[in-house]
Amino acid sequence: MSELIEALARKVDALLTRSVRRASARAQELAYATDAEALLAVCRTLRDAPELRFEMLMDLAGVDYLHYGRDDWETQEATRTGFSRARFAQQSATPEPLGAGRFAVVYNLLSITHNQRLRLTVKCPDTAEPVLDSVVDVWAGANWFEREAFDLFGILFRGHPDLRRILTDYGFIGHPFRKDFPLSGNVEVHYDPDRQRVVYKPVSITPRVLVPKVIRHDNRYDPALTEPQVPR
């Protein structure tokens, strides 16, 4: 971890000692987690503190942890058919759609003043009705980002001025980025010439399991064979 990242971490820890927790991150990145009830206070401190000055919300994204830590994909070794299969790390474990902490929101922040970045994660306390405070009053650019998270994940934002769908159709059912949303959707639409309008009906696509393909090592492309040989 670079000295610049550690220096920023010391500033955050000093200002938000009891409100944030250091989260794992890749090298040259700094990430924190906080609780829902402290979200607005933490965001205002990150924005207004002279030592931090995270004036810009670069992105806001929803997360669904429904299958997190349950699936273990073997992709190092290939089968005779060239595909690997997903195997459950815990055979007895079953998905818990209403398990605590299923949904979260991630805030990617930029300090233009100090040329630094920080990632903040907040989990929704209630999975049945995931709700967080809107940060539109902190960063106006969060308006459409929060609408997107609501549309795709069903996460509600308390205090948002105009929380409605932004990517899917007005009559869309469900939230397509949830892990338990069917791959083929719930309904399909077509134009009915008799009614002279678009109509909805249950989807008629047969569900199928998608298996990712594993690219195996091919000896034909070994560097010893492809690189030009220097004559002795």
PDB file of C-alpha atoms in Angstrom:
ATOM      1  CA  MET A   1       0.000   0.000   0.000  1.00  0.00           C
ATOM      2  CA  SER A   2       1.462   3.349  -1.014  1.00  0.00           C
ATOM      3  CA  GLU A   3       2.255   6.094   1.465  1.00  0.00           C
ATOM      4  CA  LEU A   4      -0.337   8.366  -0.190  1.00  0.00           C
ATOM      5  CA  ILE A   5      -3.093   5.803   0.399  1.00  0.00           C
ATOM      6  CA  GLU A   6      -2.023   5.293   4.001  1.00  0.00           C
ATOM      7  CA  ALA A   7      -1.881   9.042   4.584  1.00  0.00           C
ATOM      8  CA  LEU A   8      -5.447   9.369   3.302  1.00  0.00           C
ATOM      9  CA  ALA A   9      -6.540   6.443   5.475  1.00  0.00           C
ATOM     10  CA  ARG A  10      -5.118   8.157   8.574  1.00  0.00           C
ATOM     11  CA  LYS A  11      -7.129  11.301   7.781  1.00  0.00           C
ATOM     12  CA  VAL A  12     -10.351   9.315   7.321  1.00  0.00           C
ATOM     13  CA  ASP A  13      -9.756   7.327  10.499  1.00  0.00           C
ATOM     14  CA  ALA A  14      -9.116  10.504  12.483  1.00  0.00           C
ATOM     15  CA  LEU A  15     -12.314  12.204  11.308  1.00  0.00           C
ATOM     16  CA  LEU A  16     -14.626   9.164  11.224  1.00  0.00           C
ATOM     17  CA  THR A  17     -13.201   6.907  13.913  1.00  0.00           C
ATOM     18  CA  ARG A  18     -16.490   5.419  15.108  1.00  0.00           C
ATOM     19  CA  SER A  19     -18.472   5.727  11.877  1.00  0.00           C
ATOM     20  CA  VAL A  20     -16.493   3.754   9.282  1.00  0.00           C
ATOM     21  CA  ARG A  21     -14.578   0.490   9.053  1.00  0.00           C
ATOM     22  CA  ARG A  22     -11.647  -0.240   6.761  1.00  0.00           C
ATOM     23  CA  ALA A  23     -12.629  -2.701   4.032  1.00  0.00           C
ATOM     24  CA  SER A  24     -10.466  -4.941   1.889  1.00  0.00           C
ATOM     25  CA  ALA A  25      -9.344  -3.399  -1.383  1.00  0.00           C
ATOM     26  CA  ARG A  26      -6.855  -3.929  -4.158  1.00  0.00           C
ATOM     27  CA  ALA A  27      -3.463  -2.249  -4.135  1.00  0.00           C
ATOM     28  CA  GLN A  28      -3.562   1.514  -4.627  1.00  0.00           C
ATOM     29  CA  GLU A  29      -7.242   1.602  -3.569  1.00  0.00           C
ATOM     30  CA  LEU A  30      -8.908   2.676  -0.338  1.00  0.00           C
ATOM     31  CA  ALA A  31     -12.292   1.311   0.732  1.00  0.00           C
ATOM     32  CA  TYR A  32     -14.482   1.753   3.785  1.00  0.00           C
ATOM     33  CA  ALA A  33     -17.815   0.426   5.025  1.00  0.00           C
ATOM     34  CA  THR A  34     -20.363   2.205   7.194  1.00  0.00           C
ATOM     35  CA  ASP A  35     -23.811   1.571   8.637  1.00  0.00           C
ATOM     36  CA  ALA A  36     -27.030   2.880   7.118  1.00  0.00           C
ATOM     37  CA  GLU A  37     -27.873   5.188  10.013  1.00  0.00           C
ATOM     38  CA  ALA A  38     -24.497   6.952   9.707  1.00  0.00           C
ATOM     39  CA  LEU A  39     -24.511   7.263   5.913  1.00  0.00           C
ATOM     40  CA  LEU A  40     -25.483  10.921   5.538  1.00  0.00           C
ATOM     41  CA  ALA A  41     -23.176  12.150   8.285  1.00  0.00           C
ATOM     42  CA  VAL A  42     -20.256  10.188   6.831  1.00  0.00           C
ATOM     43  CA  CYS A  43     -20.915  11.464   3.314  1.00  0.00           C
ATOM     44  CA  ARG A  44     -21.085  15.084   4.452  1.00  0.00           C
ATOM     45  CA  THR A  45     -17.818  14.719   6.332  1.00  0.00           C
ATOM     46  CA  LEU A  46     -16.137  13.141   3.313  1.00  0.00           C
ATOM     47  CA  ARG A  47     -17.364  16.018   1.166  1.00  0.00           C
ATOM     48  CA  ASP A  48     -16.813  18.987   3.494  1.00  0.00           C
ATOM     49  CA  ALA A  49     -13.728  18.176   5.585  1.00  0.00           C
ATOM     50  CA  PRO A  50     -10.816  20.264   4.228  1.00  0.00           C
ATOM     51  CA  GLU A  51      -8.467  17.284   4.587  1.00  0.00           C
ATOM     52  CA  LEU A  52     -10.711  15.115   2.395  1.00  0.00           C
ATOM     53  CA  ARG A  53     -12.888  17.219   0.070  1.00  0.00           C
ATOM     54  CA  PHE A  54     -14.540  14.398  -1.890  1.00  0.00           C
ATOM     55  CA  GLU A  55     -16.623  16.815  -3.935  1.00  0.00           C
ATOM     56  CA  MET A  56     -17.662  14.406  -6.684  1.00  0.00           C
ATOM     57  CA  LEU A  57     -19.670  11.193  -6.668  1.00  0.00           C
ATOM     58  CA  MET A  58     -18.221   9.345  -9.655  1.00  0.00           C
ATOM     59  CA  ASP A  59     -20.580   6.378  -9.488  1.00  0.00           C
ATOM     60  CA  LEU A  60     -23.167   4.656  -7.320  1.00  0.00           C
ATOM     61  CA  ALA A  61     -23.930   0.979  -7.803  1.00  0.00           C
ATOM     62  CA  GLY A  62     -26.209  -1.579  -6.205  1.00  0.00           C
ATOM     63  CA  VAL A  63     -24.933  -5.007  -5.119  1.00  0.00           C
ATOM     64  CA  ASP A  64     -26.795  -8.264  -4.517  1.00  0.00           C
ATOM     65  CA  TYR A  65     -24.916 -10.688  -2.236  1.00  0.00           C
ATOM     66  CA  LEU A  66     -27.465 -13.493  -2.580  1.00  0.00           C
ATOM     67  CA  HIS A  67     -24.975 -16.123  -3.804  1.00  0.00           C
ATOM     68  CA  TYR A  68     -21.855 -14.494  -2.403  1.00  0.00           C
ATOM     69  CA  GLY A  69     -19.509 -17.111  -0.969  1.00  0.00           C
ATOM     70  CA  ARG A  70     -21.756 -19.999  -2.021  1.00  0.00           C
ATOM     71  CA  ASP A  71     -20.591 -20.814  -5.537  1.00  0.00           C
ATOM     72  CA  ASP A  72     -17.080 -22.044  -6.252  1.00  0.00           C
ATOM     73  CA  TRP A  73     -16.105 -22.049  -9.927  1.00  0.00           C
ATOM     74  CA  GLU A  74     -13.330 -24.380 -11.042  1.00  0.00           C
ATOM     75  CA  THR A  75     -11.699 -22.735 -14.025  1.00  0.00           C
ATOM     76  CA  GLN A  76      -8.084 -23.841 -13.771  1.00  0.00           C
ATOM     77  CA  GLU A  77      -8.708 -27.414 -14.866  1.00  0.00           C
ATOM     78  CA  ALA A  78     -10.885 -28.233 -17.877  1.00  0.00           C
ATOM     79  CA  THR A  79     -13.045 -31.315 -18.356  1.00  0.00           C
ATOM     80  CA  ARG A  80     -12.964 -33.510 -21.436  1.00  0.00           C
ATOM     81  CA  THR A  81     -15.758 -31.423 -22.939  1.00  0.00           C
ATOM     82  CA  GLY A  82     -13.866 -28.157 -22.465  1.00  0.00           C
ATOM     83  CA  PHE A  83     -16.301 -26.762 -19.899  1.00  0.00           C
ATOM     84  CA  SER A  84     -16.121 -26.477 -16.135  1.00  0.00           C
ATOM     85  CA  ARG A  85     -19.103 -26.815 -13.840  1.00  0.00           C
ATOM     86  CA  ALA A  86     -20.113 -24.753 -10.843  1.00  0.00           C
ATOM     87  CA  ARG A  87     -19.980 -26.633  -7.580  1.00  0.00           C
ATOM     88  CA  PHE A  88     -21.373 -25.437  -4.266  1.00  0.00           C
ATOM     89  CA  ALA A  89     -18.761 -24.806  -1.597  1.00  0.00           C
ATOM     90  CA  GLN A  90     -21.410 -25.788   0.978  1.00  0.00           C
ATOM     91  CA  GLN A  91     -23.617 -28.529  -0.380  1.00  0.00           C
ATOM     92  CA  SER A  92     -26.207 -28.094   2.377  1.00  0.00           C
ATOM     93  CA  ALA A  93     -26.438 -24.329   1.962  1.00  0.00           C
ATOM     94  CA  THR A  94     -29.459 -22.911   0.186  1.00  0.00           C
ATOM     95  CA  PRO A  95     -29.907 -19.328  -1.025  1.00  0.00           C
ATOM     96  CA  GLU A  96     -31.648 -17.056   1.452  1.00  0.00           C
ATOM     97  CA  PRO A  97     -33.523 -14.372  -0.520  1.00  0.00           C
ATOM     98  CA  LEU A  98     -34.476 -12.599   2.707  1.00  0.00           C
ATOM     99  CA  GLY A  99     -31.184 -13.100   4.519  1.00  0.00           C
ATOM    100  CA  ALA A 100     -29.794 -10.078   6.344  1.00  0.00           C
ATOM    101  CA  GLY A 101     -27.372  -7.878   4.431  1.00  0.00           C
ATOM    102  CA  ARG A 102     -28.262  -9.160   1.000  1.00  0.00           C
ATOM    103  CA  PHE A 103     -28.319  -5.730  -0.704  1.00  0.00           C
ATOM    104  CA  ALA A 104     -25.722  -2.977  -0.538  1.00  0.00           C
ATOM    105  CA  VAL A 105     -24.844   0.270  -2.271  1.00  0.00           C
ATOM    106  CA  VAL A 106     -21.314   1.257  -3.272  1.00  0.00           C
ATOM    107  CA  TYR A 107     -20.265   4.907  -3.609  1.00  0.00           C
ATOM    108  CA  ASN A 108     -17.143   5.742  -5.645  1.00  0.00           C
ATOM    109  CA  LEU A 109     -15.867   9.178  -4.645  1.00  0.00           C
ATOM    110  CA  LEU A 110     -13.318  11.569  -6.146  1.00  0.00           C
ATOM    111  CA  SER A 111     -11.544  14.479  -4.495  1.00  0.00           C
ATOM    112  CA  ILE A 112     -10.737  16.982  -7.206  1.00  0.00           C
ATOM    113  CA  THR A 113      -8.940  19.165  -4.683  1.00  0.00           C
ATOM    114  CA  HIS A 114      -6.530  16.443  -3.535  1.00  0.00           C
ATOM    115  CA  ASN A 115      -6.720  14.117  -6.580  1.00  0.00           C
ATOM    116  CA  GLN A 116      -7.686  11.110  -4.443  1.00  0.00           C
ATOM    117  CA  ARG A 117     -10.339   8.403  -4.629  1.00  0.00           C
ATOM    118  CA  LEU A 118     -12.286   6.427  -2.045  1.00  0.00           C
ATOM    119  CA  ARG A 119     -14.947   3.710  -2.114  1.00  0.00           C
ATOM    120  CA  LEU A 120     -17.705   3.539   0.504  1.00  0.00           C
ATOM    121  CA  THR A 121     -20.038   0.553   0.951  1.00  0.00           C
ATOM    122  CA  VAL A 122     -23.317   0.524   2.887  1.00  0.00           C
ATOM    123  CA  LYS A 123     -25.503  -2.540   3.414  1.00  0.00           C
ATOM    124  CA  CYS A 124     -29.287  -2.218   3.562  1.00  0.00           C
ATOM    125  CA  PRO A 125     -30.519  -3.241   7.034  1.00  0.00           C
ATOM    126  CA  ASP A 126     -33.804  -4.738   5.777  1.00  0.00           C
ATOM    127  CA  THR A 127     -33.609  -7.172   2.856  1.00  0.00           C
ATOM    128  CA  ALA A 128     -37.380  -7.509   2.441  1.00  0.00           C
ATOM    129  CA  GLU A 129     -37.589  -3.749   1.877  1.00  0.00           C
ATOM    130  CA  PRO A 130     -34.064  -2.445   1.216  1.00  0.00           C
ATOM    131  CA  VAL A 131     -33.995   1.276   2.055  1.00  0.00           C
ATOM    132  CA  LEU A 132     -31.150   3.776   2.429  1.00  0.00           C
ATOM    133  CA  ASP A 133     -31.078   7.541   2.773  1.00  0.00           C
ATOM    134  CA  SER A 134     -30.698   9.404  -0.502  1.00  0.00           C
ATOM    135  CA  VAL A 135     -27.430  11.324  -0.928  1.00  0.00           C
ATOM    136  CA  VAL A 136     -28.871  13.669  -3.565  1.00  0.00           C
ATOM    137  CA  ASP A 137     -28.592  16.573  -1.112  1.00  0.00           C
ATOM    138  CA  VAL A 138     -24.901  15.749  -0.669  1.00  0.00           C
ATOM    139  CA  TRP A 139     -24.052  15.055  -4.320  1.00  0.00           C
ATOM    140  CA  ALA A 140     -26.682  16.181  -6.829  1.00  0.00           C
ATOM    141  CA  GLY A 141     -25.264  13.743  -9.389  1.00  0.00           C
ATOM    142  CA  ALA A 142     -26.617  10.840  -7.312  1.00  0.00           C
ATOM    143  CA  ASN A 143     -30.134  11.481  -8.674  1.00  0.00           C
ATOM    144  CA  TRP A 144     -29.990   9.255 -11.733  1.00  0.00           C
ATOM    145  CA  PHE A 145     -27.551   6.786 -10.110  1.00  0.00           C
ATOM    146  CA  GLU A 146     -30.050   6.105  -7.321  1.00  0.00           C
ATOM    147  CA  ARG A 147     -32.868   5.723  -9.829  1.00  0.00           C
ATOM    148  CA  GLU A 148     -30.766   3.130 -11.641  1.00  0.00           C
ATOM    149  CA  ALA A 149     -30.094   1.194  -8.426  1.00  0.00           C
ATOM    150  CA  PHE A 150     -33.810   1.295  -7.647  1.00  0.00           C
ATOM    151  CA  ASP A 151     -34.755   0.131 -11.141  1.00  0.00           C
ATOM    152  CA  LEU A 152     -32.264  -2.731 -11.392  1.00  0.00           C
ATOM    153  CA  PHE A 153     -31.995  -3.888  -7.745  1.00  0.00           C
ATOM    154  CA  GLY A 154     -35.181  -2.600  -6.096  1.00  0.00           C
ATOM    155  CA  ILE A 155     -33.234  -0.549  -3.538  1.00  0.00           C
ATOM    156  CA  LEU A 156     -35.284   2.386  -2.222  1.00  0.00           C
ATOM    157  CA  PHE A 157     -33.747   5.761  -1.372  1.00  0.00           C
ATOM    158  CA  ARG A 158     -35.455   7.730   1.358  1.00  0.00           C
ATOM    159  CA  GLY A 159     -35.797  11.413   0.422  1.00  0.00           C
ATOM    160  CA  HIS A 160     -35.110  11.032  -3.297  1.00  0.00           C
ATOM    161  CA  PRO A 161     -36.999  13.750  -5.226  1.00  0.00           C
ATOM    162  CA  ASP A 162     -38.164  11.550  -8.118  1.00  0.00           C
ATOM    163  CA  LEU A 163     -37.562   7.850  -7.500  1.00  0.00           C
ATOM    164  CA  ARG A 164     -38.898   5.986 -10.547  1.00  0.00           C
ATOM    165  CA  ARG A 165     -37.582   3.563 -13.141  1.00  0.00           C
ATOM    166  CA  ILE A 166     -34.986   4.893 -15.538  1.00  0.00           C
ATOM    167  CA  LEU A 167     -33.880   1.966 -17.764  1.00  0.00           C
ATOM    168  CA  THR A 168     -36.749  -0.514 -17.932  1.00  0.00           C
ATOM    169  CA  ASP A 169     -40.242  -0.005 -19.308  1.00  0.00           C
ATOM    170  CA  TYR A 170     -43.040   1.541 -17.240  1.00  0.00           C
ATOM    171  CA  GLY A 171     -44.837  -1.792 -16.934  1.00  0.00           C
ATOM    172  CA  PHE A 172     -41.707  -3.845 -16.188  1.00  0.00           C
ATOM    173  CA  ILE A 173     -42.127  -6.432 -13.449  1.00  0.00           C
ATOM    174  CA  GLY A 174     -39.294  -7.078 -11.002  1.00  0.00           C
ATOM    175  CA  HIS A 175     -35.705  -5.893 -10.842  1.00  0.00           C
ATOM    176  CA  PRO A 176     -33.442  -7.523 -13.466  1.00  0.00           C
ATOM    177  CA  PHE A 177     -30.077  -7.279 -11.658  1.00  0.00           C
ATOM    178  CA  ARG A 178     -31.238  -9.278  -8.664  1.00  0.00           C
ATOM    179  CA  LYS A 179     -29.534 -12.679  -8.583  1.00  0.00           C
ATOM    180  CA  ASP A 180     -32.852 -14.539  -8.307  1.00  0.00           C
ATOM    181  CA  PHE A 181     -34.397 -12.746 -11.291  1.00  0.00           C
ATOM    182  CA  PRO A 182     -35.018 -15.308 -14.104  1.00  0.00           C
ATOM    183  CA  LEU A 183     -32.618 -15.040 -17.035  1.00  0.00           C
ATOM    184  CA  SER A 184     -35.502 -15.003 -19.487  1.00  0.00           C
ATOM    185  CA  GLY A 185     -37.513 -12.453 -17.496  1.00  0.00           C
ATOM    186  CA  ASN A 186     -41.091 -12.712 -16.278  1.00  0.00           C
ATOM    187  CA  VAL A 187     -43.073 -11.359 -19.230  1.00  0.00           C
ATOM    188  CA  GLU A 188     -42.634 -10.740 -22.940  1.00  0.00           C
ATOM    189  CA  VAL A 189     -44.251  -8.138 -25.163  1.00  0.00           C
ATOM    190  CA  HIS A 190     -45.520  -8.126 -28.713  1.00  0.00           C
ATOM    191  CA  TYR A 191     -47.741  -5.990 -30.891  1.00  0.00           C
ATOM    192  CA  ASP A 192     -51.330  -7.194 -31.122  1.00  0.00           C
ATOM    193  CA  PRO A 193     -52.780  -6.102 -34.484  1.00  0.00           C
ATOM    194  CA  ASP A 194     -56.349  -6.709 -33.307  1.00  0.00           C
ATOM    195  CA  ARG A 195     -55.955  -4.490 -30.239  1.00  0.00           C
ATOM    196  CA  GLN A 196     -53.559  -2.195 -32.103  1.00  0.00           C
ATOM    197  CA  ARG A 197     -51.259  -1.884 -29.142  1.00  0.00           C
ATOM    198  CA  VAL A 198     -48.381  -3.623 -27.387  1.00  0.00           C
ATOM    199  CA  VAL A 199     -49.520  -6.361 -25.001  1.00  0.00           C
ATOM    200  CA  TYR A 200     -47.783  -8.277 -22.234  1.00  0.00           C
ATOM    201  CA  LYS A 201     -47.955 -12.033 -21.694  1.00  0.00           C
ATOM    202  CA  PRO A 202     -46.032 -14.641 -19.647  1.00  0.00           C
ATOM    203  CA  VAL A 203     -42.634 -15.408 -21.101  1.00  0.00           C
ATOM    204  CA  SER A 204     -42.585 -18.429 -23.404  1.00  0.00           C
ATOM    205  CA  ILE A 205     -38.812 -19.036 -23.446  1.00  0.00           C
ATOM    206  CA  THR A 206     -37.694 -22.333 -21.938  1.00  0.00           C
ATOM    207  CA  PRO A 207     -35.239 -21.697 -19.075  1.00  0.00           C
ATOM    208  CA  ARG A 208     -31.752 -23.124 -19.532  1.00  0.00           C
ATOM    209  CA  VAL A 209     -28.575 -23.202 -17.476  1.00  0.00           C
ATOM    210  CA  LEU A 210     -25.688 -21.137 -18.765  1.00  0.00           C
ATOM    211  CA  VAL A 211     -22.247 -22.619 -18.217  1.00  0.00           C
ATOM    212  CA  PRO A 212     -19.190 -20.442 -18.787  1.00  0.00           C
ATOM    213  CA  LYS A 213     -16.613 -21.815 -21.160  1.00  0.00           C
ATOM    214  CA  VAL A 214     -13.072 -22.323 -19.951  1.00  0.00           C
ATOM    215  CA  ILE A 215     -10.296 -21.472 -22.385  1.00  0.00           C
ATOM    216  CA  ARG A 216      -7.762 -24.281 -22.098  1.00  0.00           C
ATOM    217  CA  HIS A 217      -4.055 -24.048 -22.760  1.00  0.00           C
ATOM    218  CA  ASP A 218      -3.255 -25.061 -26.341  1.00  0.00           C
ATOM    219  CA  ASN A 219       0.200 -26.488 -26.964  1.00  0.00           C
ATOM    220  CA  ARG A 220       0.098 -25.232 -30.550  1.00  0.00           C
ATOM    221  CA  TYR A 221       0.536 -21.704 -29.215  1.00  0.00           C
ATOM    222  CA  ASP A 222       3.369 -22.434 -26.838  1.00  0.00           C
ATOM    223  CA  PRO A 223       5.969 -19.622 -26.996  1.00  0.00           C
ATOM    224  CA  ALA A 224       8.689 -22.179 -27.741  1.00  0.00           C
ATOM    225  CA  LEU A 225       6.843 -23.066 -30.951  1.00  0.00           C
ATOM    226  CA  THR A 226       5.676 -19.618 -32.026  1.00  0.00           C
ATOM    227  CA  GLU A 227       8.777 -17.554 -31.348  1.00  0.00           C
ATOM    228  CA  PRO A 228      11.338 -17.520 -34.161  1.00  0.00           C
ATOM    229  CA  GLN A 229      14.219 -19.856 -33.540  1.00  0.00           C
ATOM    230  CA  VAL A 230      17.684 -18.353 -33.585  1.00  0.00           C
ATOM    231  CA  PRO A 231      20.053 -20.522 -35.655  1.00  0.00           C
ATOM    232  CA  ARG A 232      23.023 -21.803 -33.766  1.00  0.00           C
TER     233      ARG A 232
END
